[in-house]
mmCIF file of C-alpha atoms in Angstrom:
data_model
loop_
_atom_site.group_PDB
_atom_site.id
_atom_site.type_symbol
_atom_site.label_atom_id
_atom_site.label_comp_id
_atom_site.label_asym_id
_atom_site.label_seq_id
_atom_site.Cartn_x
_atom_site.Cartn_y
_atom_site.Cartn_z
ATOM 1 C CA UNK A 1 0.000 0.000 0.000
ATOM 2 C CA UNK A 2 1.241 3.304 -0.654
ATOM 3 C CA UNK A 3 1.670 5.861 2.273
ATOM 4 C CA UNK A 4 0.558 9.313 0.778
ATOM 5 C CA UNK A 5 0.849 12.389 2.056
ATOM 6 C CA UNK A 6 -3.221 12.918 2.984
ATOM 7 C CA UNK A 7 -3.029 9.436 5.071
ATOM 8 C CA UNK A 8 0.380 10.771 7.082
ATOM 9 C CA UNK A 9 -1.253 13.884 7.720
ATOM 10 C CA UNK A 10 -5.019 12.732 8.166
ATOM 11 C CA UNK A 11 -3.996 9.337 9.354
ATOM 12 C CA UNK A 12 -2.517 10.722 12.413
ATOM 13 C CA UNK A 13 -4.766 13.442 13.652
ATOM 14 C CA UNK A 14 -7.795 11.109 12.946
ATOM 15 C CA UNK A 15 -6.342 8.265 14.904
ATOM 16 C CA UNK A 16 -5.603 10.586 17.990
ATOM 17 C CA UNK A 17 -8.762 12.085 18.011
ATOM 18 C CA UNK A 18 -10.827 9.207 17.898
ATOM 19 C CA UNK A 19 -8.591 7.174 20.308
ATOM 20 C CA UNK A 20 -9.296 10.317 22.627
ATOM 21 C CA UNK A 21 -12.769 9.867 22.059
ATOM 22 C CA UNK A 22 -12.689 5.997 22.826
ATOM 23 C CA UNK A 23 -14.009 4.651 19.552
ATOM 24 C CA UNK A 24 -12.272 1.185 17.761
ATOM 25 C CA UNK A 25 -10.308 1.752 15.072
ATOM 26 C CA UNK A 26 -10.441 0.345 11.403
ATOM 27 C CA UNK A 27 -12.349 1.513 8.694
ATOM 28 C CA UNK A 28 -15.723 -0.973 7.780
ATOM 29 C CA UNK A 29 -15.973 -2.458 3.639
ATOM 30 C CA UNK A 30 -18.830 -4.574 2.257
ATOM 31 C CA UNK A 31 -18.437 -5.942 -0.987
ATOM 32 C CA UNK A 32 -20.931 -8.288 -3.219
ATOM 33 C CA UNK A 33 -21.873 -9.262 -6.530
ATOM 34 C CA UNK A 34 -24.981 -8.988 -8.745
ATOM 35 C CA UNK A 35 -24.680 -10.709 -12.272
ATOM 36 C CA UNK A 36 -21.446 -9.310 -13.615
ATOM 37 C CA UNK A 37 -21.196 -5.998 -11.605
ATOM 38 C CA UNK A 38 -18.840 -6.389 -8.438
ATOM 39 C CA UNK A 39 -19.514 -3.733 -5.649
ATOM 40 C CA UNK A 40 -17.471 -2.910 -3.074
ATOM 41 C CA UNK A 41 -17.627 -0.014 -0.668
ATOM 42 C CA UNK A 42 -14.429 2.344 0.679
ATOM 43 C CA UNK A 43 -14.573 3.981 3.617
ATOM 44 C CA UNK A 44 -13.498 7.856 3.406
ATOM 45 C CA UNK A 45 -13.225 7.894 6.971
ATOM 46 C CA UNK A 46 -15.925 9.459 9.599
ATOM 47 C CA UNK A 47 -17.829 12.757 10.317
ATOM 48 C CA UNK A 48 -18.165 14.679 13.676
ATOM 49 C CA UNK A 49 -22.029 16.121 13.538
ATOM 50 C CA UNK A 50 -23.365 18.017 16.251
ATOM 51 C CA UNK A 51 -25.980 16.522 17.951
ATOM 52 C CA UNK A 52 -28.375 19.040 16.886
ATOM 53 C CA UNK A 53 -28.126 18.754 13.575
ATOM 54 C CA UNK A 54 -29.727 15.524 12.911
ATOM 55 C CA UNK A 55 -31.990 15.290 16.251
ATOM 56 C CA UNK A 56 -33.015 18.996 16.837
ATOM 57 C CA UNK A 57 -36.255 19.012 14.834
ATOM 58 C CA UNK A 58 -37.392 15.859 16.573
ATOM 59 C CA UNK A 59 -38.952 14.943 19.646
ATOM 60 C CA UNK A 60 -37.018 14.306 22.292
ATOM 61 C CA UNK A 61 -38.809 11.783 25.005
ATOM 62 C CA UNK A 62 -39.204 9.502 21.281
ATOM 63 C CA UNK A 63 -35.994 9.936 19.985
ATOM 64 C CA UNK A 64 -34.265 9.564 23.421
ATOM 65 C CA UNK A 65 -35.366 5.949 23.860
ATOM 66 C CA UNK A 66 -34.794 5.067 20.353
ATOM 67 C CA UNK A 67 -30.574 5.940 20.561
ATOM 68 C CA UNK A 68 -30.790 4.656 23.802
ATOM 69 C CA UNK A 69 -31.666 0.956 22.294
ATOM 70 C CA UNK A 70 -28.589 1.776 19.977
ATOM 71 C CA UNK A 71 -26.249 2.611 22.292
ATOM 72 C CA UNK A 72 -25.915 6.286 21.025
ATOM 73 C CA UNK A 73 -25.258 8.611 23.654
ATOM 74 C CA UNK A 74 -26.960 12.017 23.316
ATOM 75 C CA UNK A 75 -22.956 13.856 22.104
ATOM 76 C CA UNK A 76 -21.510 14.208 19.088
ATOM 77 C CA UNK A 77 -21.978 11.503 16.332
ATOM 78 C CA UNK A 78 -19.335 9.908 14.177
ATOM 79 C CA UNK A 79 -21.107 8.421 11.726
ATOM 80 C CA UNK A 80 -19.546 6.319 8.954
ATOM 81 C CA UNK A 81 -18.806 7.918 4.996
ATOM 82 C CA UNK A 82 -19.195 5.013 2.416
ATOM 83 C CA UNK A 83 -18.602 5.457 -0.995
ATOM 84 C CA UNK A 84 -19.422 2.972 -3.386
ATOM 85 C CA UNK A 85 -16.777 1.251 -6.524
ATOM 86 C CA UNK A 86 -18.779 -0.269 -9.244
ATOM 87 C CA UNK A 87 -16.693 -2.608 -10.991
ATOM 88 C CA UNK A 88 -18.485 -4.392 -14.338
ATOM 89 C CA UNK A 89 -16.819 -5.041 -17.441
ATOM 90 C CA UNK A 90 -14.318 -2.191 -19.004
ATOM 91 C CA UNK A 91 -16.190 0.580 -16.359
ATOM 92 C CA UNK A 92 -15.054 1.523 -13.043
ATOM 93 C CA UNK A 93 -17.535 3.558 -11.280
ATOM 94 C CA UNK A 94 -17.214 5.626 -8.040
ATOM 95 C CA UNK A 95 -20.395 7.201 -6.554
ATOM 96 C CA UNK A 96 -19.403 10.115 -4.886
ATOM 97 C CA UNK A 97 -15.972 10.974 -4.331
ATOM 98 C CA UNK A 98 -15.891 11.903 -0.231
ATOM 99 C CA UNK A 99 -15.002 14.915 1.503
ATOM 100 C CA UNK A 100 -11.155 15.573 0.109
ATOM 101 C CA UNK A 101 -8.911 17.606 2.572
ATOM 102 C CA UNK A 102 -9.739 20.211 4.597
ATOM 103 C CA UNK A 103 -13.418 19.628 5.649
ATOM 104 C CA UNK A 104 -12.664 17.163 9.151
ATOM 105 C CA UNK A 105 -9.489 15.451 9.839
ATOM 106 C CA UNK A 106 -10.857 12.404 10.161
ATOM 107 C CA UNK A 107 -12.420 12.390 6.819
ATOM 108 C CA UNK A 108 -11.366 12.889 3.487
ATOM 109 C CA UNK A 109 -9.200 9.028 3.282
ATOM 110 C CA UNK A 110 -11.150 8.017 -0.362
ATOM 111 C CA UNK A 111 -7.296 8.114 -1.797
ATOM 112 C CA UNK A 112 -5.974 5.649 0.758
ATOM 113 C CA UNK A 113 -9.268 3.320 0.678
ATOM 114 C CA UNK A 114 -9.011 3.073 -3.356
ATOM 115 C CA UNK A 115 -5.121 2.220 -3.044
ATOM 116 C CA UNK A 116 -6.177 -0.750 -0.421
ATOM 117 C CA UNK A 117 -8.553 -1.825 -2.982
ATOM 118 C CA UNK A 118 -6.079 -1.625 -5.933
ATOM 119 C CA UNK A 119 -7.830 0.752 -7.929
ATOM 120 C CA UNK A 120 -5.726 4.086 -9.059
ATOM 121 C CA UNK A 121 -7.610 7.624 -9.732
ATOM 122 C CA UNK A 122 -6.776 7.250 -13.065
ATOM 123 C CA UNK A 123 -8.436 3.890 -13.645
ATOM 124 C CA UNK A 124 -11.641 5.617 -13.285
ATOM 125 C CA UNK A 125 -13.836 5.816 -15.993
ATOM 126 C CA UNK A 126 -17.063 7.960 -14.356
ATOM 127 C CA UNK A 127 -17.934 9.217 -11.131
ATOM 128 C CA UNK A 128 -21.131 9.509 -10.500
ATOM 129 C CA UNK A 129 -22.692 11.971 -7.725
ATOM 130 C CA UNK A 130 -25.655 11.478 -5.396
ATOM 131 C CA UNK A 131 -25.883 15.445 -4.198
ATOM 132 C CA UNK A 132 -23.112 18.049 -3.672
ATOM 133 C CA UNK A 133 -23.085 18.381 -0.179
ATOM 134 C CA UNK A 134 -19.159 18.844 1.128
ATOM 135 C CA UNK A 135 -18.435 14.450 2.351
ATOM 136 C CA UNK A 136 -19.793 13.988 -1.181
ATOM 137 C CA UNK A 137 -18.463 16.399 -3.406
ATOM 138 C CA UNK A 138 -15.489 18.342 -2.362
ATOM 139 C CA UNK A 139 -13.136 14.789 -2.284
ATOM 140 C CA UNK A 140 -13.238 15.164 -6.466
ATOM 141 C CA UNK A 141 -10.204 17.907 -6.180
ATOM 142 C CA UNK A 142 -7.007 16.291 -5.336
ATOM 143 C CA UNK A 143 -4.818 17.788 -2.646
ATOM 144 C CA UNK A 144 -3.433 20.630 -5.248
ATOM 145 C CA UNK A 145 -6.803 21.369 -6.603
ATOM 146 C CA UNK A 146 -6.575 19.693 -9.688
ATOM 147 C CA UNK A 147 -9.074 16.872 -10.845
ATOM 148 C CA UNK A 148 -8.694 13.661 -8.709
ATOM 149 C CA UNK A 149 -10.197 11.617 -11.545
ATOM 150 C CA UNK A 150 -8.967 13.032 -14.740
ATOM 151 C CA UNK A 151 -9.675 10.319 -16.829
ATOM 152 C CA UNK A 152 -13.557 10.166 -15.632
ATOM 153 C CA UNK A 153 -16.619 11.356 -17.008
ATOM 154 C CA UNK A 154 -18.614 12.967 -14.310
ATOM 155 C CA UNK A 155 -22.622 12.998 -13.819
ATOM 156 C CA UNK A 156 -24.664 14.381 -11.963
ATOM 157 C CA UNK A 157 -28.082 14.820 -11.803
ATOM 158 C CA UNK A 158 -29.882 18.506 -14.013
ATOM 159 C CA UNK A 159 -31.553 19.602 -10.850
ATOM 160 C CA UNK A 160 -28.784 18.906 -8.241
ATOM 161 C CA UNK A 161 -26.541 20.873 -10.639
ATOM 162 C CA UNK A 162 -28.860 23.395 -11.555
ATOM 163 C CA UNK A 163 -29.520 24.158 -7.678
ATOM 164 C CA UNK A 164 -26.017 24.743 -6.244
ATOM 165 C CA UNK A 165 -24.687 26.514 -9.754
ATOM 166 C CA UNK A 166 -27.700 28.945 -9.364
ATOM 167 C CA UNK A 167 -25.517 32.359 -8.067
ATOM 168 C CA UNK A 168 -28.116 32.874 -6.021
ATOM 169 C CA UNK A 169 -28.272 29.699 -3.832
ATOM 170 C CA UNK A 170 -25.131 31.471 -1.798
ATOM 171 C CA UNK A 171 -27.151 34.246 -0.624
ATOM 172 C CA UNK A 172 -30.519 31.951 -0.327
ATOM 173 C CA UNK A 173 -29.331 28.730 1.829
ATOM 174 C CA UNK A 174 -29.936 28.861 5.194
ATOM 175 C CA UNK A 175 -26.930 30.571 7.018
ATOM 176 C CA UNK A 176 -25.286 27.705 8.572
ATOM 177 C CA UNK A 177 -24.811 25.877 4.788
ATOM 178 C CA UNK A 178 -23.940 29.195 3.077
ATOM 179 C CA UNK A 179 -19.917 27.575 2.983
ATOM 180 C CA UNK A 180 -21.543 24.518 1.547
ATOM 181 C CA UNK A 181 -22.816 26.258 -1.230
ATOM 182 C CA UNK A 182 -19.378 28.283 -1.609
ATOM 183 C CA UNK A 183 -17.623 25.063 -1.866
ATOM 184 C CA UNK A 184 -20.043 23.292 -4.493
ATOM 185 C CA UNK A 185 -19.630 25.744 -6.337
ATOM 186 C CA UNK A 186 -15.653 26.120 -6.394
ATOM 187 C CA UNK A 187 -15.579 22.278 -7.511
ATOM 188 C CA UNK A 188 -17.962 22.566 -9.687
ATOM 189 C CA UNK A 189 -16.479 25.079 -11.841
ATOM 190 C CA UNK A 190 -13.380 22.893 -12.069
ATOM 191 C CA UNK A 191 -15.889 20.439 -13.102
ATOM 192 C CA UNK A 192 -17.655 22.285 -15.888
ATOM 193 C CA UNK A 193 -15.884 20.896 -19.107
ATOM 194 C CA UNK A 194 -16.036 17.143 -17.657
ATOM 195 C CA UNK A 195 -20.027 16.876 -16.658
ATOM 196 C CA UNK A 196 -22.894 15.061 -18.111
ATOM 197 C CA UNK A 197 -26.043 15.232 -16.879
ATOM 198 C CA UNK A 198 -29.224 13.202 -16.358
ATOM 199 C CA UNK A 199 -32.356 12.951 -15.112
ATOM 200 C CA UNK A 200 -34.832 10.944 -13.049
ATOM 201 C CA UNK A 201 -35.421 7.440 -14.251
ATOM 202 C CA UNK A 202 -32.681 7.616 -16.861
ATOM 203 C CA UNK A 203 -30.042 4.454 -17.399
ATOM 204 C CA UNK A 204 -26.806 6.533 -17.076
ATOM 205 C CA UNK A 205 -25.140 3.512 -17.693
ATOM 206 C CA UNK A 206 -25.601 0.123 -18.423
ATOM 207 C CA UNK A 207 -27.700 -1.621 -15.386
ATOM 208 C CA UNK A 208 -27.643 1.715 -13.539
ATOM 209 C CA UNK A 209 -30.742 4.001 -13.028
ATOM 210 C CA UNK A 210 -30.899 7.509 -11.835
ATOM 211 C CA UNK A 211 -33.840 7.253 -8.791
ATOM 212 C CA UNK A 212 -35.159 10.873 -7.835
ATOM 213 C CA UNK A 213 -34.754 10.961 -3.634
ATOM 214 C CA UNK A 214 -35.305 14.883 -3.425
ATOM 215 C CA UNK A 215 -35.372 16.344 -0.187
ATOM 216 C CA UNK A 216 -32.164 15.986 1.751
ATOM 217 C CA UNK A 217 -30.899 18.149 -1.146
ATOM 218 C CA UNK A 218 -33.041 19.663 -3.863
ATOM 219 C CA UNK A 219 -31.757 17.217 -6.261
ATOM 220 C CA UNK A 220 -30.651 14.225 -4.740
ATOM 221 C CA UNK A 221 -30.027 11.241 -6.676
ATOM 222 C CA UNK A 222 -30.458 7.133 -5.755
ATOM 223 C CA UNK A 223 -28.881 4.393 -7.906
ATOM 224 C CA UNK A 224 -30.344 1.478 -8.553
ATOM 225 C CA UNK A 225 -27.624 -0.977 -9.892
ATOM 226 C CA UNK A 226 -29.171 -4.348 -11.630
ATOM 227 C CA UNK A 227 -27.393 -7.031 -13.151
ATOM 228 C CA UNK A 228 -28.392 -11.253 -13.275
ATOM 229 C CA UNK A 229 -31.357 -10.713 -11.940
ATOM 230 C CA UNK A 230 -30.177 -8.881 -8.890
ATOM 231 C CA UNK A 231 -30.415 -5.370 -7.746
ATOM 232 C CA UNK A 232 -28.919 -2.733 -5.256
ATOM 233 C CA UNK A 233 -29.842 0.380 -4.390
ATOM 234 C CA UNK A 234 -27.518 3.159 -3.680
ATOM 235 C CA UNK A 235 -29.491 5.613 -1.424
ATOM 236 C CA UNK A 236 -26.642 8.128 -0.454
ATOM 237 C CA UNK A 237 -27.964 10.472 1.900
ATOM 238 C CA UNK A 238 -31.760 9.940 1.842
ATOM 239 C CA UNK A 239 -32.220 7.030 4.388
ATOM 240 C CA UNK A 240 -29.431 9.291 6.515
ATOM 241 C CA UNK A 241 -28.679 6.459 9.779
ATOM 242 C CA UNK A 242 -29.400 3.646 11.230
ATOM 243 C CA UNK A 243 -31.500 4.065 14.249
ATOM 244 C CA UNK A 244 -34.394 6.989 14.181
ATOM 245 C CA UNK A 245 -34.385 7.066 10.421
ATOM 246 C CA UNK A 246 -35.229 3.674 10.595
ATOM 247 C CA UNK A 247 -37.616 3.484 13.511
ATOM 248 C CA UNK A 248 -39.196 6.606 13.296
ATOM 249 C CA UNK A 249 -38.746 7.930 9.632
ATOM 250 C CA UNK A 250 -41.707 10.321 9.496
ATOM 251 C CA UNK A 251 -39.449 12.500 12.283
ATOM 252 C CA UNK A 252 -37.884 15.478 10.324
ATOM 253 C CA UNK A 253 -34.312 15.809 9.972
ATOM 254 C CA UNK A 254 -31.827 18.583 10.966
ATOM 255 C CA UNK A 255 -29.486 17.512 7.893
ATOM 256 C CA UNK A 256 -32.651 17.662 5.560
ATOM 257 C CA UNK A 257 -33.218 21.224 3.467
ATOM 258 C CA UNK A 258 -36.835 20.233 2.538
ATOM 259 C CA UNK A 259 -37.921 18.384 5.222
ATOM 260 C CA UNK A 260 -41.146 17.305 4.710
ATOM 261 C CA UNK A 261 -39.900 16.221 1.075
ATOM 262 C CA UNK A 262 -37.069 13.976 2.633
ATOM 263 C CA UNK A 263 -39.691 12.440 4.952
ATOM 264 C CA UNK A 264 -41.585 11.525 1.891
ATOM 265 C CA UNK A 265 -38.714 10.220 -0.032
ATOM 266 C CA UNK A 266 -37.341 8.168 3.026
ATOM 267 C CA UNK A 267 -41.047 6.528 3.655
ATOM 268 C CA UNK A 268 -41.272 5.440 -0.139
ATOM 269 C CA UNK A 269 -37.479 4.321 0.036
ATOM 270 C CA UNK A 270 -37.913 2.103 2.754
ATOM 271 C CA UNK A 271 -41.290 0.707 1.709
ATOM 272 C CA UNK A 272 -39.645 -0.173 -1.688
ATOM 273 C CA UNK A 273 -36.801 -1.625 0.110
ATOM 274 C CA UNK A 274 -38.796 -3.600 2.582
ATOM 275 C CA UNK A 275 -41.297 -4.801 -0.009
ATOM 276 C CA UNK A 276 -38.803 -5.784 -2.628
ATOM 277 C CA UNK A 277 -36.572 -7.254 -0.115
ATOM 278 C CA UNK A 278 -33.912 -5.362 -1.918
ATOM 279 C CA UNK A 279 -30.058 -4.657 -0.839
ATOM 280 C CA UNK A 280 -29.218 -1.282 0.479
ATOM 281 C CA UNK A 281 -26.051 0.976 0.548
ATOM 282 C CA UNK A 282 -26.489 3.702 2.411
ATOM 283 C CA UNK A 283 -23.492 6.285 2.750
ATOM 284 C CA UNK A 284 -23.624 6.965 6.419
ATOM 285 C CA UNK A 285 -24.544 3.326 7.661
ATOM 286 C CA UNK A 286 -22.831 1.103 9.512
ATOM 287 C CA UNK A 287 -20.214 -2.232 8.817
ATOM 288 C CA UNK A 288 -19.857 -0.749 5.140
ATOM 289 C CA UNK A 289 -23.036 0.674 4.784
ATOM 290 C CA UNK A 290 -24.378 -2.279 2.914
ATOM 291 C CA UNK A 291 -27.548 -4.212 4.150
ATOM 292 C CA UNK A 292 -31.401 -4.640 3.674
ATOM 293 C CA UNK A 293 -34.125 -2.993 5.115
ATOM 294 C CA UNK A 294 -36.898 -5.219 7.740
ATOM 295 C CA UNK A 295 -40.115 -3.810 8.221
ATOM 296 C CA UNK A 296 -41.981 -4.098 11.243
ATOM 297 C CA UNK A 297 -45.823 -2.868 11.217
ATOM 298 C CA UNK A 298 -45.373 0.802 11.051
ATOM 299 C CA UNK A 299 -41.673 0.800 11.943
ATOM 300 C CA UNK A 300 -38.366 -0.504 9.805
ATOM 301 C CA UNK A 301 -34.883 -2.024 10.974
ATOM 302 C CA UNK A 302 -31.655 -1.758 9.203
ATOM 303 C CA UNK A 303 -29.816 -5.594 9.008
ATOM 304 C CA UNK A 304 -26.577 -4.391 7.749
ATOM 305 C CA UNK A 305 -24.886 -7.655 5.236
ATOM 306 C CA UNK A 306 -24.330 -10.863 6.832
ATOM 307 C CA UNK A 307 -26.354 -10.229 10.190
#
C-alpha cells in the first residue's frame, strides 16, 4: 500500500482524536456481486455532527429511547462515509468521491481506501454523484486542486446541478450551509468541461438508473444498480442512519433542506426496500453501509450484510 501524504497527515490526527474519544479503530468495507457488476464499498473515513443537527427538529422523550436501544449517547456523532466502486466489465464507477482535505481530519481518506482496494484515480472511468453536499463532493479535487479523476466522465443529476450553480443559492441557503454552497460551487467550476447530466429514471449507464430521492438536497439522486437478476440500491444520503431514520422515519431531519420532502422520499425508500426485499447501501450506515431494510408494522430495521 502506498503511504501518501493525505493518510500521514489525516492518518494521524484522525487516529488521535478518535482514540481520545474511545471509539475502535479500522475503517468498515462490504463488498458483493450482482450478475457481472462487483460492488465494493471504501470507507473515506468518519464525520463529527453536532448533535443538533440531525436530532433537533425531533422529539425528544421519542428519539431519546430510540438511541438509547442503539447505544448512542446524546454527544456528538461519528457516523460512517461510504462510498461505493462499481466494478463491471471495461467501467469503473465511483459514486461520490468523499469529503477531500480540509473539511474534518478524520475524513477525506477516499485516496488511501481506493489504493487498499487496488484501484488508481486514473483507472476511473465515471464518477457519478448522489448530491453536492461537502463528504460527497469536495473529495473530487485532489490535494493541489486539480481533478482527482482526470480520466472520468462525471454525472450528476440537471436539478442537483442546476440548484447549487444557481448564483443565487449562496445568498438563499440557510446561514449555517452558506460555505456549503461556496464550496459546491468552487468544484464545480473545475468540473464544468467534464459533466454530463441526467435525469430521473434515466439508465446513465448500463444496469444503472438515476432514482429521484429529493429532499435531503433539492436534487438528490439514488442508484439502482441491476445485473443477473439482482439489484442494489444506492441511497446516499436519503435514508441518513441507522436508528431513528429507521424506527421513526416520518421524524424530520436537521441535515434535511426540505424536510417534509425527505420524509416523503425516506417513507417510499424504505417501503420499496422492505417490499422488494432489496439490498441497500447507504453512505452513512454502519459495517460498510451495505444491508437490507426489515419492516416491522409501522416501523423498519436496518440488518446491515451478513447479520
Amino acid at each position: 500500500m502506498t503511504m501518501t501524504r493525505r493518510k500521514l497527515l489525516q492518518g494521524a490526527t484522525a487516529s488521535a482524536a478518535m482514540m481520545g474519544a474511545g471509539v475502535q479503530l479500522g475503517w468498515a468495507s462490504d463488498a458483493t456481486q450482482i450478475g457481472s457488476m462487483q460492488i465494493q464499498t471504501l470507507s473515506d473515513g468518519t464525520l463529527t455532527l453536532p448533535y443538533e443537527f440531525i436530532f433537533g427538529p425531533m422529539p425528544q422523550d421519542v428519539v431519546a429511547p430510540i438511541l438509547s436501544e442503539y447505544g448512542i449517547a446524546k454527544g456528538p456523532l461519528m457516523p460512517e462515509c461510504n462510498v461505493t466502486l462499481l466494478r463491471d466489465g471495461d467501467r469503473t464507477v465511483l459514486f461520490d468521491t468523499g469529503s477531500g482535505v480540509g473539511f474534518q481530519d478524520s475524513a477525506g481518506l477516499l485516496v488511501d481506501t481506493l489504493d487498499e482496494a487496488g484501484v488508481s484515480a486514473d483507472e476511473i472511468t465515471h464518477v457519478v454523484f448522489t448530491h453536492c453536499h461537502p463528504d460527497h463532493l469536495w473529495g473530487v479535487l485532489d490535494d493541489f486542486d486539480d481533478p482527482l479523476f482526470p480520466e472520468a466522465e462525471h454525472m450528476m443529476g440537471r436539478v442537483e446541478w442546476d440548484y447549487w450553480w444557481d448564483p443565487k443559492t449562496v445568498d438563499t441557503i440557510e446561514s449555517g450551509r452558506t460555505t456549503m454552497a461556496v464550496g459546491a460551487k468552487r468544484r464545480m467550476e473545475m468540473l464544468e468541461d467534464s459533466i454530463s447530466f441526467f435525469e430521473d429514471g434515466q439508465e446513465i449507464l448500463p444496469g444503472v438508473a438515476a432514482r429521484a430521492s429529493y429532499g435531503h438536497t433539492p436534487g438528490h439522486m439514488s442508484f439502482e444498480l441491476r445485473s443477473g437478476g439482482e439489484s442494489v440500491m444506492v441511497v446516499g444520503d436519503a435514508i441518513g442512519n441507522h436508528h431513528v431514520a429507521f424506527a421513526a422515519p416520518q421524524f424530520e431531519s436537521g441535515s434535511d433542506q426540505d424536510r417534509p420532502m425527505a420524509v416523503a422520499t425516506r417513507l417510499s425508500m424504505l417501503d420499496q426496500m422492505a417490499t422488494d426485499k432489496m439490498r441497500i447501501i447507504g453512505y452513512h450506515l454502519p459495517g460498510g453501509g451495505m444491508g437490507h431494510v426489515e419492516r416491522s408494522e409501522d416501523t423498519y430495521r436496518f440488518v446491515p450484510e451478513g447479520a
